[in-house]
């Protein structure tokens, strides 16, 4: 089941504690290289989003291309927030 309205709100709030910015319905990472808008919450569950972004963060850290530390950290933020939402269900 996709994110509920309450889960989406909580996900955004959690990311804001990590320096993400909410603008015009989109939550942006500090580098603005990663974002989530309404369509992102319509298909995946919090558990699926957690798994996806955990794997992405690991792949980015392993590849170590360009600004990989920032990108990996921001993917870890998304994974963490999704896990927090999932565990509170």
Short mmCIF file of N, CA, C and O in Angstrom, two decimals:
data_model
loop_
_atom_site.label_atom_id
_atom_site.label_comp_id
_atom_site.label_asym_id
_atom_site.label_seq_id
_atom_site.Cartn_x
_atom_site.Cartn_y
_atom_site.Cartn_z
N UNK A 1 0.85 -1.17 0.00
CA UNK A 1 0.00 0.00 0.00
C UNK A 1 0.90 1.24 0.00
O UNK A 1 1.85 1.33 0.77
N UNK A 2 0.60 2.22 -0.85
CA UNK A 2 1.42 3.43 -0.89
C UNK A 2 1.33 4.22 0.42
O UNK A 2 0.54 3.91 1.28
N UNK A 3 2.15 5.25 0.50
CA UNK A 3 2.15 6.10 1.69
C UNK A 3 0.76 6.69 1.92
O UNK A 3 0.11 7.16 0.99
N UNK A 4 0.34 6.71 3.16
CA UNK A 4 -0.87 7.45 3.53
C UNK A 4 -0.49 8.93 3.64
O UNK A 4 0.70 9.29 3.67
N UNK A 5 -1.48 9.77 3.75
CA UNK A 5 -1.22 11.21 3.92
C UNK A 5 -0.41 11.45 5.19
O UNK A 5 0.55 12.24 5.18
N UNK A 6 -0.74 10.77 6.28
CA UNK A 6 -0.01 10.93 7.53
C UNK A 6 1.43 10.44 7.40
O UNK A 6 2.36 11.06 7.95
N UNK A 7 1.64 9.33 6.71
CA UNK A 7 3.01 8.81 6.53
C UNK A 7 3.84 9.77 5.68
O UNK A 7 5.01 10.01 5.99
N UNK A 8 3.23 10.32 4.66
CA UNK A 8 3.93 11.28 3.80
C UNK A 8 4.33 12.50 4.62
O UNK A 8 5.46 12.98 4.55
N UNK A 9 3.40 13.02 5.41
CA UNK A 9 3.68 14.18 6.25
C UNK A 9 4.83 13.88 7.20
O UNK A 9 5.74 14.70 7.36
N UNK A 10 4.81 12.73 7.83
CA UNK A 10 5.87 12.35 8.77
C UNK A 10 7.20 12.21 8.06
O UNK A 10 8.24 12.65 8.58
N UNK A 11 7.23 11.60 6.89
CA UNK A 11 8.44 11.44 6.10
C UNK A 11 9.07 12.80 5.81
O UNK A 11 10.27 13.01 6.01
N UNK A 12 8.25 13.74 5.37
CA UNK A 12 8.73 15.10 5.08
C UNK A 12 9.27 15.76 6.35
O UNK A 12 10.35 16.36 6.34
N UNK A 13 8.53 15.65 7.44
CA UNK A 13 8.98 16.25 8.71
C UNK A 13 10.32 15.67 9.14
O UNK A 13 11.20 16.41 9.61
N UNK A 14 10.48 14.38 9.01
CA UNK A 14 11.74 13.75 9.40
C UNK A 14 12.90 14.25 8.55
O UNK A 14 13.98 14.55 9.07
N UNK A 15 12.68 14.34 7.25
CA UNK A 15 13.76 14.83 6.38
C UNK A 15 14.10 16.29 6.68
O UNK A 15 15.27 16.68 6.61
N UNK A 16 13.12 17.08 7.07
CA UNK A 16 13.39 18.47 7.41
C UNK A 16 14.32 18.57 8.63
O UNK A 16 15.10 19.52 8.73
N UNK A 17 14.28 17.59 9.51
CA UNK A 17 15.20 17.61 10.66
C UNK A 17 16.63 17.37 10.22
O UNK A 17 17.56 17.62 10.99
N UNK A 18 16.82 16.90 8.99
CA UNK A 18 18.16 16.65 8.43
C UNK A 18 18.57 17.73 7.43
O UNK A 18 19.51 17.53 6.66
N UNK A 19 17.84 18.83 7.42
CA UNK A 19 18.22 19.95 6.55
C UNK A 19 17.55 19.97 5.19
O UNK A 19 17.89 20.80 4.35
N UNK A 20 16.62 19.07 4.94
CA UNK A 20 15.89 19.07 3.69
C UNK A 20 14.88 20.21 3.71
O UNK A 20 14.39 20.61 4.77
N UNK A 21 14.54 20.74 2.53
CA UNK A 21 13.63 21.88 2.41
C UNK A 21 12.36 21.48 1.66
O UNK A 21 12.44 20.86 0.60
N UNK A 22 11.21 21.86 2.21
CA UNK A 22 9.93 21.59 1.57
C UNK A 22 9.48 22.84 0.83
O UNK A 22 9.32 23.89 1.43
N UNK A 23 9.32 22.71 -0.50
CA UNK A 23 8.92 23.85 -1.34
C UNK A 23 7.90 23.39 -2.36
O UNK A 23 8.16 22.45 -3.12
N UNK A 24 6.78 24.05 -2.41
CA UNK A 24 5.75 23.80 -3.43
C UNK A 24 5.41 22.32 -3.59
O UNK A 24 5.31 21.81 -4.71
N UNK A 25 5.26 21.62 -2.48
CA UNK A 25 4.86 20.22 -2.52
C UNK A 25 5.97 19.22 -2.76
O UNK A 25 5.72 18.03 -2.89
N UNK A 26 7.21 19.70 -2.82
CA UNK A 26 8.37 18.82 -3.04
C UNK A 26 9.34 18.98 -1.89
O UNK A 26 9.63 20.10 -1.48
N UNK A 27 9.87 17.87 -1.39
CA UNK A 27 10.91 17.91 -0.37
C UNK A 27 12.25 17.70 -1.07
O UNK A 27 12.44 16.72 -1.79
N UNK A 28 13.16 18.66 -0.90
CA UNK A 28 14.46 18.68 -1.57
C UNK A 28 15.59 18.39 -0.58
O UNK A 28 15.61 18.95 0.51
N UNK A 29 16.53 17.57 -1.01
CA UNK A 29 17.73 17.32 -0.20
C UNK A 29 18.55 18.61 -0.14
O UNK A 29 18.39 19.51 -0.97
N UNK A 30 19.47 18.71 0.84
CA UNK A 30 20.29 19.91 0.94
C UNK A 30 21.06 20.25 -0.34
O UNK A 30 21.19 21.42 -0.69
N UNK A 31 21.52 19.24 -1.07
CA UNK A 31 22.26 19.50 -2.32
C UNK A 31 21.33 19.74 -3.50
O UNK A 31 21.79 20.13 -4.57
N UNK A 32 20.04 19.48 -3.29
CA UNK A 32 19.01 19.55 -4.33
C UNK A 32 19.21 18.48 -5.41
O UNK A 32 18.61 18.55 -6.48
N UNK A 33 19.99 17.47 -5.10
CA UNK A 33 20.21 16.37 -6.03
C UNK A 33 19.21 15.24 -5.86
O UNK A 33 19.14 14.33 -6.69
N UNK A 34 18.42 15.28 -4.81
CA UNK A 34 17.43 14.25 -4.54
C UNK A 34 16.17 14.95 -4.05
O UNK A 34 16.24 15.91 -3.29
N UNK A 35 15.03 14.49 -4.53
CA UNK A 35 13.77 15.11 -4.13
C UNK A 35 12.64 14.08 -4.18
O UNK A 35 12.75 13.04 -4.82
N UNK A 36 11.59 14.41 -3.46
CA UNK A 36 10.38 13.60 -3.45
C UNK A 36 9.19 14.52 -3.62
O UNK A 36 9.07 15.52 -2.93
N UNK A 37 8.32 14.15 -4.55
CA UNK A 37 7.07 14.86 -4.75
C UNK A 37 5.93 13.84 -4.72
O UNK A 37 6.17 12.64 -4.55
N UNK A 38 4.72 14.30 -4.87
CA UNK A 38 3.54 13.45 -4.71
C UNK A 38 3.63 12.11 -5.45
O UNK A 38 3.31 11.07 -4.86
N UNK A 39 4.06 12.06 -6.70
CA UNK A 39 4.11 10.76 -7.39
C UNK A 39 4.99 9.71 -6.69
O UNK A 39 4.72 8.51 -6.79
N UNK A 40 6.02 10.16 -5.98
CA UNK A 40 6.90 9.21 -5.28
C UNK A 40 6.17 8.45 -4.19
O UNK A 40 6.58 7.36 -3.81
N UNK A 41 5.11 9.03 -3.67
CA UNK A 41 4.40 8.43 -2.55
C UNK A 41 3.18 7.61 -2.98
O UNK A 41 2.51 7.02 -2.16
N UNK A 42 2.91 7.57 -4.28
CA UNK A 42 1.71 6.91 -4.78
C UNK A 42 1.92 5.44 -5.11
O UNK A 42 0.93 4.75 -5.38
N UNK A 43 3.15 4.95 -5.13
CA UNK A 43 3.39 3.58 -5.57
C UNK A 43 4.08 2.72 -4.51
O UNK A 43 3.67 1.61 -4.26
N UNK A 44 5.15 3.23 -3.93
CA UNK A 44 5.93 2.45 -2.97
C UNK A 44 5.41 2.61 -1.55
O UNK A 44 4.93 3.67 -1.16
N UNK A 45 5.56 1.56 -0.77
CA UNK A 45 5.27 1.62 0.66
C UNK A 45 6.49 2.19 1.36
O UNK A 45 7.59 2.24 0.78
N UNK A 46 6.36 2.59 2.62
CA UNK A 46 7.54 3.03 3.36
C UNK A 46 8.63 1.95 3.40
O UNK A 46 9.82 2.25 3.25
N UNK A 47 8.25 0.69 3.55
CA UNK A 47 9.24 -0.39 3.58
C UNK A 47 9.97 -0.52 2.25
O UNK A 47 11.19 -0.70 2.21
N UNK A 48 9.23 -0.40 1.14
CA UNK A 48 9.86 -0.49 -0.18
C UNK A 48 10.80 0.69 -0.42
O UNK A 48 11.90 0.52 -0.95
N UNK A 49 10.37 1.88 -0.02
CA UNK A 49 11.22 3.06 -0.17
C UNK A 49 12.49 2.91 0.67
O UNK A 49 13.59 3.24 0.20
N UNK A 50 12.34 2.39 1.87
CA UNK A 50 13.50 2.15 2.73
C UNK A 50 14.50 1.22 2.03
O UNK A 50 15.70 1.52 1.96
N UNK A 51 14.03 0.12 1.51
CA UNK A 51 14.91 -0.85 0.83
C UNK A 51 15.58 -0.22 -0.39
O UNK A 51 16.78 -0.39 -0.59
N UNK A 52 14.82 0.48 -1.18
CA UNK A 52 15.36 1.10 -2.39
C UNK A 52 16.49 2.07 -2.07
O UNK A 52 17.56 2.02 -2.68
N UNK A 53 16.27 2.93 -1.09
CA UNK A 53 17.27 3.96 -0.80
C UNK A 53 18.43 3.44 0.04
O UNK A 53 19.53 3.99 -0.02
N UNK A 54 18.23 2.38 0.76
CA UNK A 54 19.35 1.71 1.43
C UNK A 54 20.30 1.16 0.37
O UNK A 54 21.52 1.36 0.45
N UNK A 55 19.75 0.47 -0.61
CA UNK A 55 20.58 -0.10 -1.68
C UNK A 55 21.26 0.99 -2.50
O UNK A 55 22.43 0.87 -2.86
N UNK A 56 20.54 2.06 -2.80
CA UNK A 56 21.14 3.16 -3.57
C UNK A 56 22.31 3.77 -2.82
O UNK A 56 23.37 4.03 -3.41
N UNK A 57 22.14 4.02 -1.53
CA UNK A 57 23.22 4.61 -0.73
C UNK A 57 24.44 3.71 -0.74
O UNK A 57 25.59 4.19 -0.86
N UNK A 58 24.23 2.41 -0.64
CA UNK A 58 25.34 1.45 -0.65
C UNK A 58 26.05 1.45 -2.01
O UNK A 58 27.29 1.44 -2.07
N UNK A 59 25.29 1.47 -3.10
CA UNK A 59 25.90 1.49 -4.45
C UNK A 59 26.70 2.77 -4.66
O UNK A 59 27.80 2.75 -5.22
N UNK A 60 26.16 3.89 -4.22
CA UNK A 60 26.85 5.17 -4.38
C UNK A 60 28.15 5.17 -3.59
O UNK A 60 29.19 5.60 -4.09
N UNK A 61 28.11 4.70 -2.36
CA UNK A 61 29.31 4.66 -1.52
C UNK A 61 30.36 3.74 -2.13
O UNK A 61 31.56 4.04 -2.07
N UNK A 62 29.93 2.65 -2.70
CA UNK A 62 30.87 1.70 -3.30
C UNK A 62 31.51 2.28 -4.56
O UNK A 62 32.71 2.12 -4.79
N UNK A 63 30.74 2.97 -5.38
CA UNK A 63 31.25 3.53 -6.64
C UNK A 63 32.17 4.73 -6.41
O UNK A 63 33.11 4.95 -7.17
N UNK A 64 31.89 5.52 -5.40
CA UNK A 64 32.68 6.70 -5.04
C UNK A 64 32.95 7.63 -6.22
O UNK A 64 34.08 8.05 -6.45
N UNK A 65 31.90 7.97 -6.95
CA UNK A 65 32.01 8.90 -8.08
C UNK A 65 31.57 10.29 -7.66
O UNK A 65 30.65 10.45 -6.86
N UNK A 66 32.22 11.28 -8.20
CA UNK A 66 31.91 12.70 -7.95
C UNK A 66 31.72 12.98 -6.46
O UNK A 66 32.55 12.59 -5.66
N UNK A 67 30.64 13.63 -6.11
CA UNK A 67 30.37 13.99 -4.71
C UNK A 67 29.59 12.86 -4.04
O UNK A 67 28.48 13.03 -3.57
N UNK A 68 30.22 11.70 -3.98
CA UNK A 68 29.52 10.50 -3.53
C UNK A 68 29.14 10.56 -2.06
O UNK A 68 28.13 10.00 -1.66
N UNK A 69 29.91 11.24 -1.23
CA UNK A 69 29.58 11.30 0.20
C UNK A 69 28.24 12.01 0.42
O UNK A 69 27.40 11.54 1.19
N UNK A 70 28.05 13.14 -0.24
CA UNK A 70 26.80 13.88 -0.11
C UNK A 70 25.64 13.06 -0.63
O UNK A 70 24.60 12.93 0.02
N UNK A 71 25.81 12.49 -1.80
CA UNK A 71 24.75 11.70 -2.41
C UNK A 71 24.40 10.49 -1.55
O UNK A 71 23.23 10.19 -1.33
N UNK A 72 25.40 9.80 -1.06
CA UNK A 72 25.17 8.63 -0.22
C UNK A 72 24.44 9.04 1.06
O UNK A 72 23.48 8.39 1.48
N UNK A 73 24.88 10.13 1.68
CA UNK A 73 24.25 10.60 2.92
C UNK A 73 22.78 10.98 2.68
O UNK A 73 21.92 10.64 3.49
N UNK A 74 22.49 11.63 1.58
CA UNK A 74 21.12 12.03 1.30
C UNK A 74 20.23 10.81 1.02
O UNK A 74 19.07 10.78 1.42
N UNK A 75 20.77 9.80 0.36
CA UNK A 75 20.02 8.56 0.15
C UNK A 75 19.82 7.85 1.49
O UNK A 75 18.77 7.26 1.72
N UNK A 76 20.82 7.91 2.36
CA UNK A 76 20.67 7.33 3.70
C UNK A 76 19.59 8.07 4.49
O UNK A 76 18.83 7.45 5.24
N UNK A 77 19.52 9.39 4.32
CA UNK A 77 18.46 10.17 4.97
C UNK A 77 17.09 9.66 4.54
O UNK A 77 16.20 9.46 5.38
N UNK A 78 16.91 9.47 3.24
CA UNK A 78 15.62 8.99 2.73
C UNK A 78 15.31 7.60 3.27
O UNK A 78 14.18 7.32 3.68
N UNK A 79 16.31 6.74 3.30
CA UNK A 79 16.13 5.39 3.83
C UNK A 79 15.74 5.44 5.31
O UNK A 79 14.80 4.76 5.74
N UNK A 80 16.45 6.26 6.07
CA UNK A 80 16.18 6.41 7.50
C UNK A 80 14.76 6.90 7.75
O UNK A 80 14.03 6.35 8.58
N UNK A 81 14.35 7.95 7.02
CA UNK A 81 13.02 8.51 7.21
C UNK A 81 11.94 7.49 6.86
O UNK A 81 10.94 7.35 7.59
N UNK A 82 12.14 6.75 5.78
CA UNK A 82 11.16 5.71 5.40
C UNK A 82 11.09 4.62 6.46
O UNK A 82 10.00 4.15 6.80
N UNK A 83 12.23 4.25 7.03
CA UNK A 83 12.23 3.22 8.09
C UNK A 83 11.54 3.74 9.34
O UNK A 83 10.80 2.99 10.00
N UNK A 84 11.76 4.98 9.69
CA UNK A 84 11.08 5.58 10.84
C UNK A 84 9.56 5.57 10.65
O UNK A 84 8.82 5.25 11.57
N UNK A 85 9.13 5.92 9.45
CA UNK A 85 7.69 5.91 9.15
C UNK A 85 7.16 4.48 9.21
O UNK A 85 6.13 4.22 9.81
N UNK A 86 7.88 3.56 8.59
CA UNK A 86 7.45 2.16 8.56
C UNK A 86 7.35 1.58 9.96
O UNK A 86 6.38 0.89 10.30
N UNK A 87 8.32 1.87 10.79
CA UNK A 87 8.34 1.27 12.14
C UNK A 87 7.28 1.88 13.06
O UNK A 87 6.97 1.30 14.09
N UNK A 88 6.74 3.02 12.67
CA UNK A 88 5.70 3.64 13.52
C UNK A 88 4.29 3.21 13.11
O UNK A 88 3.33 3.63 13.73
N UNK A 89 4.20 2.38 12.09
CA UNK A 89 2.89 1.91 11.61
C UNK A 89 2.29 0.95 12.60
O UNK A 89 2.91 0.10 13.12
#
